[in-house]
Structures are given as C-alpha cells and as structure tokens.
PDB file of C-alpha atoms in Angstrom:
ATOM      1  CA  GLU U   1     -13.794  -9.158  -4.880  1.00  0.00           C
ATOM      2  CA  ILE U   2     -10.411 -10.790  -5.377  1.00  0.00           C
ATOM      3  CA  VAL U   3      -8.774 -12.418  -2.361  1.00  0.00           C
ATOM      4  CA  LEU U   4      -4.993 -12.891  -2.274  1.00  0.00           C
ATOM      5  CA  THR U   5      -3.658 -15.745  -0.166  1.00  0.00           C
ATOM      6  CA  GLN U   6       0.040 -15.803   0.626  1.00  0.00           C
ATOM      7  CA  SER U   7       1.991 -18.847   1.720  1.00  0.00           C
ATOM      8  CA  PRO U   8       3.706 -19.805   3.812  1.00  0.00           C
ATOM      9  CA  GLY U   9       2.738 -17.534   6.664  1.00  0.00           C
ATOM     10  CA  THR U  10       6.289 -17.725   7.996  1.00  0.00           C
ATOM     11  CA  LEU U  11       9.395 -18.912   6.180  1.00  0.00           C
ATOM     12  CA  SER U  12      12.557 -19.694   8.146  1.00  0.00           C
ATOM     13  CA  LEU U  13      15.751 -19.708   6.093  1.00  0.00           C
ATOM     14  CA  SER U  14      19.447 -18.914   6.434  1.00  0.00           C
ATOM     15  CA  PRO U  15      21.428 -16.200   4.657  1.00  0.00           C
ATOM     16  CA  GLY U  16      22.624 -17.449   1.288  1.00  0.00           C
ATOM     17  CA  GLU U  17      19.596 -19.698   0.769  1.00  0.00           C
ATOM     18  CA  ARG U  18      16.917 -19.234  -1.870  1.00  0.00           C
ATOM     19  CA  ALA U  19      13.430 -18.087  -0.880  1.00  0.00           C
ATOM     20  CA  ALA U  20      10.220 -18.651  -2.803  1.00  0.00           C
ATOM     21  CA  LEU U  21       7.083 -16.851  -1.608  1.00  0.00           C
ATOM     22  CA  SER U  22       3.673 -17.623  -3.055  1.00  0.00           C
ATOM     23  CA  CYS U  23       0.667 -15.409  -3.738  1.00  0.00           C
ATOM     24  CA  ARG U  24      -2.499 -17.082  -4.971  1.00  0.00           C
ATOM     25  CA  ALA U  25      -5.501 -15.123  -6.237  1.00  0.00           C
ATOM     26  CA  SER U  26      -9.110 -16.279  -5.849  1.00  0.00           C
ATOM     27  CA  GLN U  27      -9.679 -15.532  -9.539  1.00  0.00           C
ATOM     28  CA  SER U  28      -7.447 -14.849 -12.506  1.00  0.00           C
ATOM     29  CA  VAL U  29      -5.732 -11.459 -12.459  1.00  0.00           C
ATOM     30  CA  GLY U  30      -3.799  -9.722 -15.180  1.00  0.00           C
ATOM     31  CA  SER U  31      -0.049  -9.876 -14.681  1.00  0.00           C
ATOM     32  CA  TYR U  32       0.079  -6.102 -15.102  1.00  0.00           C
ATOM     33  CA  TYR U  33      -1.713  -5.768 -11.789  1.00  0.00           C
ATOM     34  CA  LEU U  34       0.287  -7.966  -9.420  1.00  0.00           C
ATOM     35  CA  LEU U  35       2.872  -6.235  -7.236  1.00  0.00           C
ATOM     36  CA  TRP U  36       5.164  -7.211  -4.363  1.00  0.00           C
ATOM     37  CA  TYR U  37       6.234  -5.119  -1.365  1.00  0.00           C
ATOM     38  CA  GLN U  38       8.764  -5.549   1.413  1.00  0.00           C
ATOM     39  CA  GLN U  39       8.164  -4.173   4.893  1.00  0.00           C
ATOM     40  CA  LYS U  40      10.665  -3.959   7.714  1.00  0.00           C
ATOM     41  CA  PRO U  41       9.698  -3.207  11.333  1.00  0.00           C
ATOM     42  CA  GLY U  42       8.756   0.413  11.885  1.00  0.00           C
ATOM     43  CA  GLN U  43       8.902   1.225   8.175  1.00  0.00           C
ATOM     44  CA  ALA U  44       6.384   1.685   5.399  1.00  0.00           C
ATOM     45  CA  PRO U  45       6.135  -0.965   2.710  1.00  0.00           C
ATOM     46  CA  ARG U  46       8.614  -0.616  -0.150  1.00  0.00           C
ATOM     47  CA  LEU U  47       7.794  -1.509  -3.738  1.00  0.00           C
ATOM     48  CA  LEU U  48       9.886  -4.416  -5.048  1.00  0.00           C
ATOM     49  CA  ILE U  49       8.105  -5.810  -8.108  1.00  0.00           C
ATOM     50  CA  TYR U  50       5.338  -4.519 -10.364  1.00  0.00           C
ATOM     51  CA  GLY U  51       3.674  -6.054 -13.398  1.00  0.00           C
ATOM     52  CA  ALA U  52       4.382  -9.441 -11.744  1.00  0.00           C
ATOM     53  CA  SER U  53       8.021  -9.461 -12.908  1.00  0.00           C
ATOM     54  CA  SER U  54       9.435  -5.942 -13.305  1.00  0.00           C
ATOM     55  CA  ARG U  55      11.842  -4.782 -10.611  1.00  0.00           C
ATOM     56  CA  ALA U  56      11.262  -1.329  -9.203  1.00  0.00           C
ATOM     57  CA  THR U  57      14.033   1.242  -9.338  1.00  0.00           C
ATOM     58  CA  GLY U  58      16.976   0.352  -7.124  1.00  0.00           C
ATOM     59  CA  ILE U  59      15.855  -3.192  -6.316  1.00  0.00           C
ATOM     60  CA  PRO U  60      18.704  -5.738  -6.474  1.00  0.00           C
ATOM     61  CA  ASP U  61      18.542  -8.407  -9.155  1.00  0.00           C
ATOM     62  CA  ARG U  62      18.414 -11.186  -6.558  1.00  0.00           C
ATOM     63  CA  PHE U  63      14.704 -10.303  -6.329  1.00  0.00           C
ATOM     64  CA  SER U  64      12.541 -11.669  -9.125  1.00  0.00           C
ATOM     65  CA  GLY U  65       8.836 -12.131  -9.714  1.00  0.00           C
ATOM     66  CA  SER U  66       7.010 -14.613 -11.872  1.00  0.00           C
ATOM     67  CA  GLY U  67       3.618 -16.121 -12.492  1.00  0.00           C
ATOM     68  CA  SER U  68       0.341 -15.542 -14.249  1.00  0.00           C
ATOM     69  CA  GLY U  69      -3.364 -16.161 -13.860  1.00  0.00           C
ATOM     70  CA  THR U  70      -3.901 -17.041 -10.205  1.00  0.00           C
ATOM     71  CA  ASP U  71      -0.397 -18.092  -9.110  1.00  0.00           C
ATOM     72  CA  PHE U  72       2.495 -15.713  -8.549  1.00  0.00           C
ATOM     73  CA  THR U  73       5.890 -16.142  -6.911  1.00  0.00           C
ATOM     74  CA  LEU U  74       8.474 -13.812  -5.456  1.00  0.00           C
ATOM     75  CA  THR U  75      11.929 -15.381  -5.474  1.00  0.00           C
ATOM     76  CA  ILE U  76      14.991 -14.145  -3.640  1.00  0.00           C
ATOM     77  CA  SER U  77      17.924 -16.006  -5.129  1.00  0.00           C
ATOM     78  CA  ARG U  78      20.466 -15.648  -2.293  1.00  0.00           C
ATOM     79  CA  LEU U  79      19.234 -14.200   0.955  1.00  0.00           C
ATOM     80  CA  GLU U  80      21.120 -11.286   2.440  1.00  0.00           C
ATOM     81  CA  PRO U  81      20.692 -10.343   6.130  1.00  0.00           C
ATOM     82  CA  GLU U  82      18.695  -7.248   5.131  1.00  0.00           C
ATOM     83  CA  ASP U  83      16.131  -9.352   3.244  1.00  0.00           C
ATOM     84  CA  PHE U  84      14.527 -10.735   6.391  1.00  0.00           C
ATOM     85  CA  ALA U  85      11.234  -8.871   6.542  1.00  0.00           C
ATOM     86  CA  VAL U  86       7.535  -9.237   5.771  1.00  0.00           C
ATOM     87  CA  TYR U  87       6.485  -9.474   2.123  1.00  0.00           C
ATOM     88  CA  TYR U  88       3.088  -8.560   0.718  1.00  0.00           C
ATOM     89  CA  CYS U  89       1.507  -9.062  -2.655  1.00  0.00           C
ATOM     90  CA  LEU U  90      -0.993  -6.532  -3.980  1.00  0.00           C
ATOM     91  CA  HIS U  91      -3.599  -6.587  -6.706  1.00  0.00           C
ATOM     92  CA  TYR U  92      -3.511  -3.077  -8.161  1.00  0.00           C
ATOM     93  CA  GLY U  93      -6.241  -3.301 -10.753  1.00  0.00           C
ATOM     94  CA  THR U  94      -7.680  -0.656 -13.015  1.00  0.00           C
ATOM     95  CA  SER U  95     -10.132   0.412 -10.326  1.00  0.00           C
ATOM     96  CA  PRO U  96     -10.576   0.031  -6.565  1.00  0.00           C
ATOM     97  CA  PRO U  97     -10.696  -1.726  -4.244  1.00  0.00           C
ATOM     98  CA  TYR U  98      -7.010  -2.535  -3.946  1.00  0.00           C
ATOM     99  CA  ILE U  99      -6.344  -5.783  -2.158  1.00  0.00           C
ATOM    100  CA  PHE U 100      -3.261  -6.846  -0.250  1.00  0.00           C
ATOM    101  CA  GLY U 101      -2.334 -10.358   0.734  1.00  0.00           C
ATOM    102  CA  GLN U 102      -1.948 -11.074   4.431  1.00  0.00           C
ATOM    103  CA  GLY U 103       1.851 -11.248   4.188  1.00  0.00           C
ATOM    104  CA  THR U 104       4.676 -13.756   4.527  1.00  0.00           C
ATOM    105  CA  LYS U 105       7.214 -13.251   7.277  1.00  0.00           C
ATOM    106  CA  LEU U 106      10.710 -14.226   6.203  1.00  0.00           C
ATOM    107  CA  GLU U 107      12.768 -14.928   9.314  1.00  0.00           C
ATOM    108  CA  ILE U 108      16.320 -16.012   9.992  1.00  0.00           C
ATOM    109  CA  LYS U 109      16.634 -19.696  10.783  1.00  0.00           C
TER     110      LYS U 109
ATOM    111  CA  GLN J   1      12.379  12.846  -5.077  1.00  0.00           C
ATOM    112  CA  VAL J   2       8.805  12.554  -3.887  1.00  0.00           C
ATOM    113  CA  GLN J   3       8.191  12.708  -0.156  1.00  0.00           C
ATOM    114  CA  LEU J   4       4.966  12.418   1.799  1.00  0.00           C
ATOM    115  CA  GLN J   5       4.501  13.397   5.429  1.00  0.00           C
ATOM    116  CA  GLU J   6       1.455  12.613   7.552  1.00  0.00           C
ATOM    117  CA  SER J   7       0.407  14.690  10.535  1.00  0.00           C
ATOM    118  CA  GLY J   8      -2.460  14.710  12.983  1.00  0.00           C
ATOM    119  CA  PRO J   9      -3.560  13.645  16.467  1.00  0.00           C
ATOM    120  CA  GLY J  10      -2.276  10.317  17.723  1.00  0.00           C
ATOM    121  CA  LEU J  11      -5.224   9.781  20.036  1.00  0.00           C
ATOM    122  CA  VAL J  12      -8.909  10.092  19.186  1.00  0.00           C
ATOM    123  CA  LYS J  13     -11.890   9.335  21.398  1.00  0.00           C
ATOM    124  CA  PRO J  14     -14.561   6.868  20.292  1.00  0.00           C
ATOM    125  CA  SER J  15     -17.399   8.431  18.253  1.00  0.00           C
ATOM    126  CA  GLN J  16     -15.229  11.427  17.322  1.00  0.00           C
ATOM    127  CA  THR J  17     -13.582  12.273  13.994  1.00  0.00           C
ATOM    128  CA  LEU J  18     -10.098  11.179  12.971  1.00  0.00           C
ATOM    129  CA  SER J  19      -8.390  13.887  10.878  1.00  0.00           C
ATOM    130  CA  LEU J  20      -5.016  13.519   9.174  1.00  0.00           C
ATOM    131  CA  THR J  21      -3.130  15.622   6.642  1.00  0.00           C
ATOM    132  CA  CYS J  22      -0.484  14.568   4.133  1.00  0.00           C
ATOM    133  CA  VAL J  23       1.939  17.151   2.760  1.00  0.00           C
ATOM    134  CA  ILE J  24       3.406  16.358  -0.659  1.00  0.00           C
ATOM    135  CA  SER J  25       6.864  17.438  -1.812  1.00  0.00           C
ATOM    136  CA  GLY J  26       8.368  16.631  -5.177  1.00  0.00           C
ATOM    137  CA  ASP J  27       5.013  16.158  -6.922  1.00  0.00           C
ATOM    138  CA  SER J  28       1.685  17.926  -7.227  1.00  0.00           C
ATOM    139  CA  VAL J  29      -1.649  16.930  -5.757  1.00  0.00           C
ATOM    140  CA  SER J  30      -3.055  18.020  -9.143  1.00  0.00           C
ATOM    141  CA  SER J  31      -0.735  15.695 -11.094  1.00  0.00           C
ATOM    142  CA  ASP J  32      -2.300  14.113 -14.165  1.00  0.00           C
ATOM    143  CA  SER J  33      -0.700  10.706 -13.537  1.00  0.00           C
ATOM    144  CA  ALA J  34      -0.715  10.358  -9.757  1.00  0.00           C
ATOM    145  CA  VAL J  35      -3.504   9.414  -7.394  1.00  0.00           C
ATOM    146  CA  TRP J  36      -3.430  10.171  -3.688  1.00  0.00           C
ATOM    147  CA  ASN J  37      -4.398   7.422  -1.286  1.00  0.00           C
ATOM    148  CA  TRP J  38      -4.839   6.626   2.359  1.00  0.00           C
ATOM    149  CA  ILE J  39      -3.938   3.120   3.520  1.00  0.00           C
ATOM    150  CA  ARG J  40      -3.969   1.832   7.075  1.00  0.00           C
ATOM    151  CA  GLN J  41      -2.363  -1.119   8.771  1.00  0.00           C
ATOM    152  CA  SER J  42      -3.336  -2.956  11.921  1.00  0.00           C
ATOM    153  CA  SER J  43      -2.419  -6.349  13.291  1.00  0.00           C
ATOM    154  CA  SER J  44      -6.032  -7.497  13.033  1.00  0.00           C
ATOM    155  CA  ARG J  45      -6.841  -6.229   9.510  1.00  0.00           C
ATOM    156  CA  GLY J  46      -3.455  -6.082   7.795  1.00  0.00           C
ATOM    157  CA  LEU J  47      -2.963  -3.504   5.041  1.00  0.00           C
ATOM    158  CA  GLU J  48      -6.270  -1.907   4.098  1.00  0.00           C
ATOM    159  CA  TRP J  49      -6.842   0.592   1.295  1.00  0.00           C
ATOM    160  CA  LEU J  50      -9.229   3.326   2.476  1.00  0.00           C
ATOM    161  CA  GLY J  51      -9.708   5.653  -0.461  1.00  0.00           C
ATOM    162  CA  ARG J  52      -8.185   8.069  -2.935  1.00  0.00           C
ATOM    163  CA  THR J  53      -8.515  11.371  -4.723  1.00  0.00           C
ATOM    164  CA  TYR J  54      -7.063  12.498  -8.029  1.00  0.00           C
ATOM    165  CA  TYR J  55      -7.399  15.177 -10.695  1.00  0.00           C
ATOM    166  CA  ARG J  56      -8.168  14.456 -14.331  1.00  0.00           C
ATOM    167  CA  SER J  57      -9.736  17.703 -15.551  1.00  0.00           C
ATOM    168  CA  LYS J  58     -11.894  17.469 -12.440  1.00  0.00           C
ATOM    169  CA  TRP J  59     -11.513  15.958  -9.000  1.00  0.00           C
ATOM    170  CA  TYR J  60     -12.413  12.323  -8.366  1.00  0.00           C
ATOM    171  CA  TYR J  61     -13.030  10.602  -5.063  1.00  0.00           C
ATOM    172  CA  GLU J  62     -13.236   6.857  -4.460  1.00  0.00           C
ATOM    173  CA  TYR J  63     -13.626   5.039  -1.179  1.00  0.00           C
ATOM    174  CA  GLU J  64     -13.612   1.548   0.250  1.00  0.00           C
ATOM    175  CA  VAL J  65     -17.253   0.519   0.166  1.00  0.00           C
ATOM    176  CA  SER J  66     -17.449  -0.413   3.851  1.00  0.00           C
ATOM    177  CA  LEU J  67     -16.258   3.072   4.859  1.00  0.00           C
ATOM    178  CA  GLN J  68     -18.206   5.185   2.364  1.00  0.00           C
ATOM    179  CA  SER J  69     -20.673   6.515   4.911  1.00  0.00           C
ATOM    180  CA  ARG J  70     -18.013   7.975   7.203  1.00  0.00           C
ATOM    181  CA  ILE J  71     -14.896   8.769   5.155  1.00  0.00           C
ATOM    182  CA  SER J  72     -13.827  11.847   3.231  1.00  0.00           C
ATOM    183  CA  ILE J  73     -10.555  12.520   1.387  1.00  0.00           C
ATOM    184  CA  ASN J  74      -9.951  16.040   0.116  1.00  0.00           C
ATOM    185  CA  PRO J  75      -7.188  17.833  -1.781  1.00  0.00           C
ATOM    186  CA  ASP J  76      -5.820  21.236  -0.858  1.00  0.00           C
ATOM    187  CA  THR J  77      -4.129  22.660  -3.935  1.00  0.00           C
ATOM    188  CA  SER J  78      -3.027  25.884  -2.216  1.00  0.00           C
ATOM    189  CA  LYS J  79      -0.833  23.887   0.172  1.00  0.00           C
ATOM    190  CA  ASN J  80      -0.152  20.850  -2.053  1.00  0.00           C
ATOM    191  CA  ARG J  81      -1.586  18.386   0.407  1.00  0.00           C
ATOM    192  CA  PHE J  82      -4.563  16.116   0.968  1.00  0.00           C
ATOM    193  CA  SER J  83      -6.484  15.056   4.010  1.00  0.00           C
ATOM    194  CA  LEU J  84      -8.397  12.178   5.539  1.00  0.00           C
ATOM    195  CA  GLN J  85     -11.438  12.468   7.733  1.00  0.00           C
ATOM    196  CA  LEU J  86     -12.986   9.385   9.288  1.00  0.00           C
ATOM    197  CA  ASN J  87     -16.106   9.956  11.340  1.00  0.00           C
ATOM    198  CA  SER J  88     -17.623   8.020  14.226  1.00  0.00           C
ATOM    199  CA  VAL J  89     -14.455   6.100  15.006  1.00  0.00           C
ATOM    200  CA  THR J  90     -14.298   3.021  17.192  1.00  0.00           C
ATOM    201  CA  PRO J  91     -11.329   1.125  18.645  1.00  0.00           C
ATOM    202  CA  GLU J  92     -11.418  -0.951  15.428  1.00  0.00           C
ATOM    203  CA  ASP J  93     -10.058   2.117  13.618  1.00  0.00           C
ATOM    204  CA  THR J  94      -6.853   2.017  15.643  1.00  0.00           C
ATOM    205  CA  ALA J  95      -4.057   1.595  13.102  1.00  0.00           C
ATOM    206  CA  VAL J  96      -1.004   3.090  11.481  1.00  0.00           C
ATOM    207  CA  TYR J  97      -2.258   5.397   8.746  1.00  0.00           C
ATOM    208  CA  TYR J  98      -0.174   5.953   5.602  1.00  0.00           C
ATOM    209  CA  CYS J  99      -0.602   8.493   2.860  1.00  0.00           C
ATOM    210  CA  VAL J 100       0.522   6.953  -0.388  1.00  0.00           C
ATOM    211  CA  ARG J 101       1.050   8.033  -3.982  1.00  0.00           C
ATOM    212  CA  GLY J 102      -0.350   5.745  -6.633  1.00  0.00           C
ATOM    213  CA  ILE J 103       0.460   5.844 -10.312  1.00  0.00           C
ATOM    214  CA  MET J 104      -2.155   5.298 -13.001  1.00  0.00           C
ATOM    215  CA  VAL J 105      -0.733   4.419 -16.397  1.00  0.00           C
ATOM    216  CA  ALA J 106      -1.661   2.074 -19.201  1.00  0.00           C
ATOM    217  CA  GLY J 107       0.097  -1.255 -18.855  1.00  0.00           C
ATOM    218  CA  PRO J 108       2.198  -2.364 -15.871  1.00  0.00           C
ATOM    219  CA  SER J 109       1.915   0.253 -13.174  1.00  0.00           C
ATOM    220  CA  PRO J 110       4.253   0.781 -10.221  1.00  0.00           C
ATOM    221  CA  GLY J 111       1.107   0.973  -8.134  1.00  0.00           C
ATOM    222  CA  PHE J 112       1.655   2.466  -4.700  1.00  0.00           C
ATOM    223  CA  ASP J 113       5.179   3.668  -5.337  1.00  0.00           C
ATOM    224  CA  CYS J 114       5.749   6.234  -2.617  1.00  0.00           C
ATOM    225  CA  TRP J 115       4.634   6.026   1.029  1.00  0.00           C
ATOM    226  CA  GLY J 116       4.717   8.384   3.965  1.00  0.00           C
ATOM    227  CA  GLN J 117       6.370   7.116   7.123  1.00  0.00           C
ATOM    228  CA  GLY J 118       2.981   6.397   8.703  1.00  0.00           C
ATOM    229  CA  THR J 119       1.336   7.748  11.815  1.00  0.00           C
ATOM    230  CA  LEU J 120      -0.193   5.700  14.599  1.00  0.00           C
ATOM    231  CA  VAL J 121      -3.723   6.684  15.546  1.00  0.00           C
ATOM    232  CA  THR J 122      -5.219   5.126  18.646  1.00  0.00           C
ATOM    233  CA  VAL J 123      -8.948   5.263  19.310  1.00  0.00           C
ATOM    234  CA  SER J 124      -9.516   5.150  23.049  1.00  0.00           C
TER     235      SER J 124
END
C-alpha cells in the first residue's frame, strides 16, 4: 500500500510570499493519480489539482502542481489571506484503497 | 450543480450500529461515471476512505480492508441516495463522516470532486 508523506507539517508564511508544499510517495505513482485538496476549518476538503498539474474548475492560477514518480509539489505563487488552510495530497488510483497524506498546515506568519 | 447532504444520529453508543444517509441532488446514484463514497476524518487518523458503491450494469461494492467485516454501503435508487452502516462501533470510530462523489474516467480524474458538508458522529 502506498504511503504519502507531506512536508513540512506546518508552514508559516506571510501574504504575498510563495509557498511550496511537498508530497512524497513510498513508491512511484502515475501522475494521473495525484491530487491536491484544500481544507478550511469547519469545511469539507475542496479539490484544487488533479492529474498532478491540472487545476480544477474555478481554482485561481496562483495554484499550480508539479512532479512525477514519487515527488510532487503544490505551489502557491503569491499567498492571499484566504489561502491559509490545510492542504492534503491524495493518491486516487485505478482501484481502492485511496490514500491521503497527513496534511500540511499553512499558517500566517 | 451537484450537492450531497449527510444525515443521521450524532451520537452512537459503543457496540451499536452507526447509520448515515447521503441524499444526492444534481446527479444520479446510478450514474455510469460517478462512484459514491464515504470518507471520515478524525484528528487521530486523518482523512480515511471507508468504501464506495457504483453502478456499471450492476452494482459494485468496495470497502477498506480493515473495515470489511463491519461496514455496508448501499444505494437507494428510489430516493437517489446511498447509506453507510458501520457495526460494532467503538470510540475509535468517532469522526466527521463525509459522503463524497468520485469520478472514474480514463486518464487524469478529478477524483473526489464533490463533498457533503460532513456530519460529526461521536461514539460514547
């Protein structure tokens, strides 16, 4: 079973700065199957990125995804106040189980 | 626009059965591209996929291996909804439970693209 490890656990940055969040898989995964979600307090996760680099509908272009094999990155080019949240990566393969990373909390410095 | 809404008891006693229902609007539980999932979230276990059901000429059911002996997910086509039953619960099953639509397509998939608001279930 694939394990996804996200780093850092917490990232403290200021609005306007660039954020880079890492998701590392325990074995190589197809780029088609790596997704990113954002979750704010009291809300369900929201899809940001699928297929490692495709933005979901309505997601601003300051969000971008990259990577392949075992190493994937979510980049937020210029942080807006509403971007401070918890971010999860997900391996959504062709069959279950579906595995989430443990999350990275992006907090205001 | 697809919307999902969970409902069910917020408090369940240990050893009893947790039962939740998810009503679907804007899509069909019998859709030939969607799959219908339950996912839970707790501070101790994070986001955990529990299982799914979907229709592709017949109904399919798939569950997290560790829960297979006590979980059941069932569609209700007459009311366009699906349900979760989790038997023999313990305090470890305390979590926010989400019903979630998944998309199955060839190539890059939007995965879990639509989530209910979630419902907190406490086992105590």
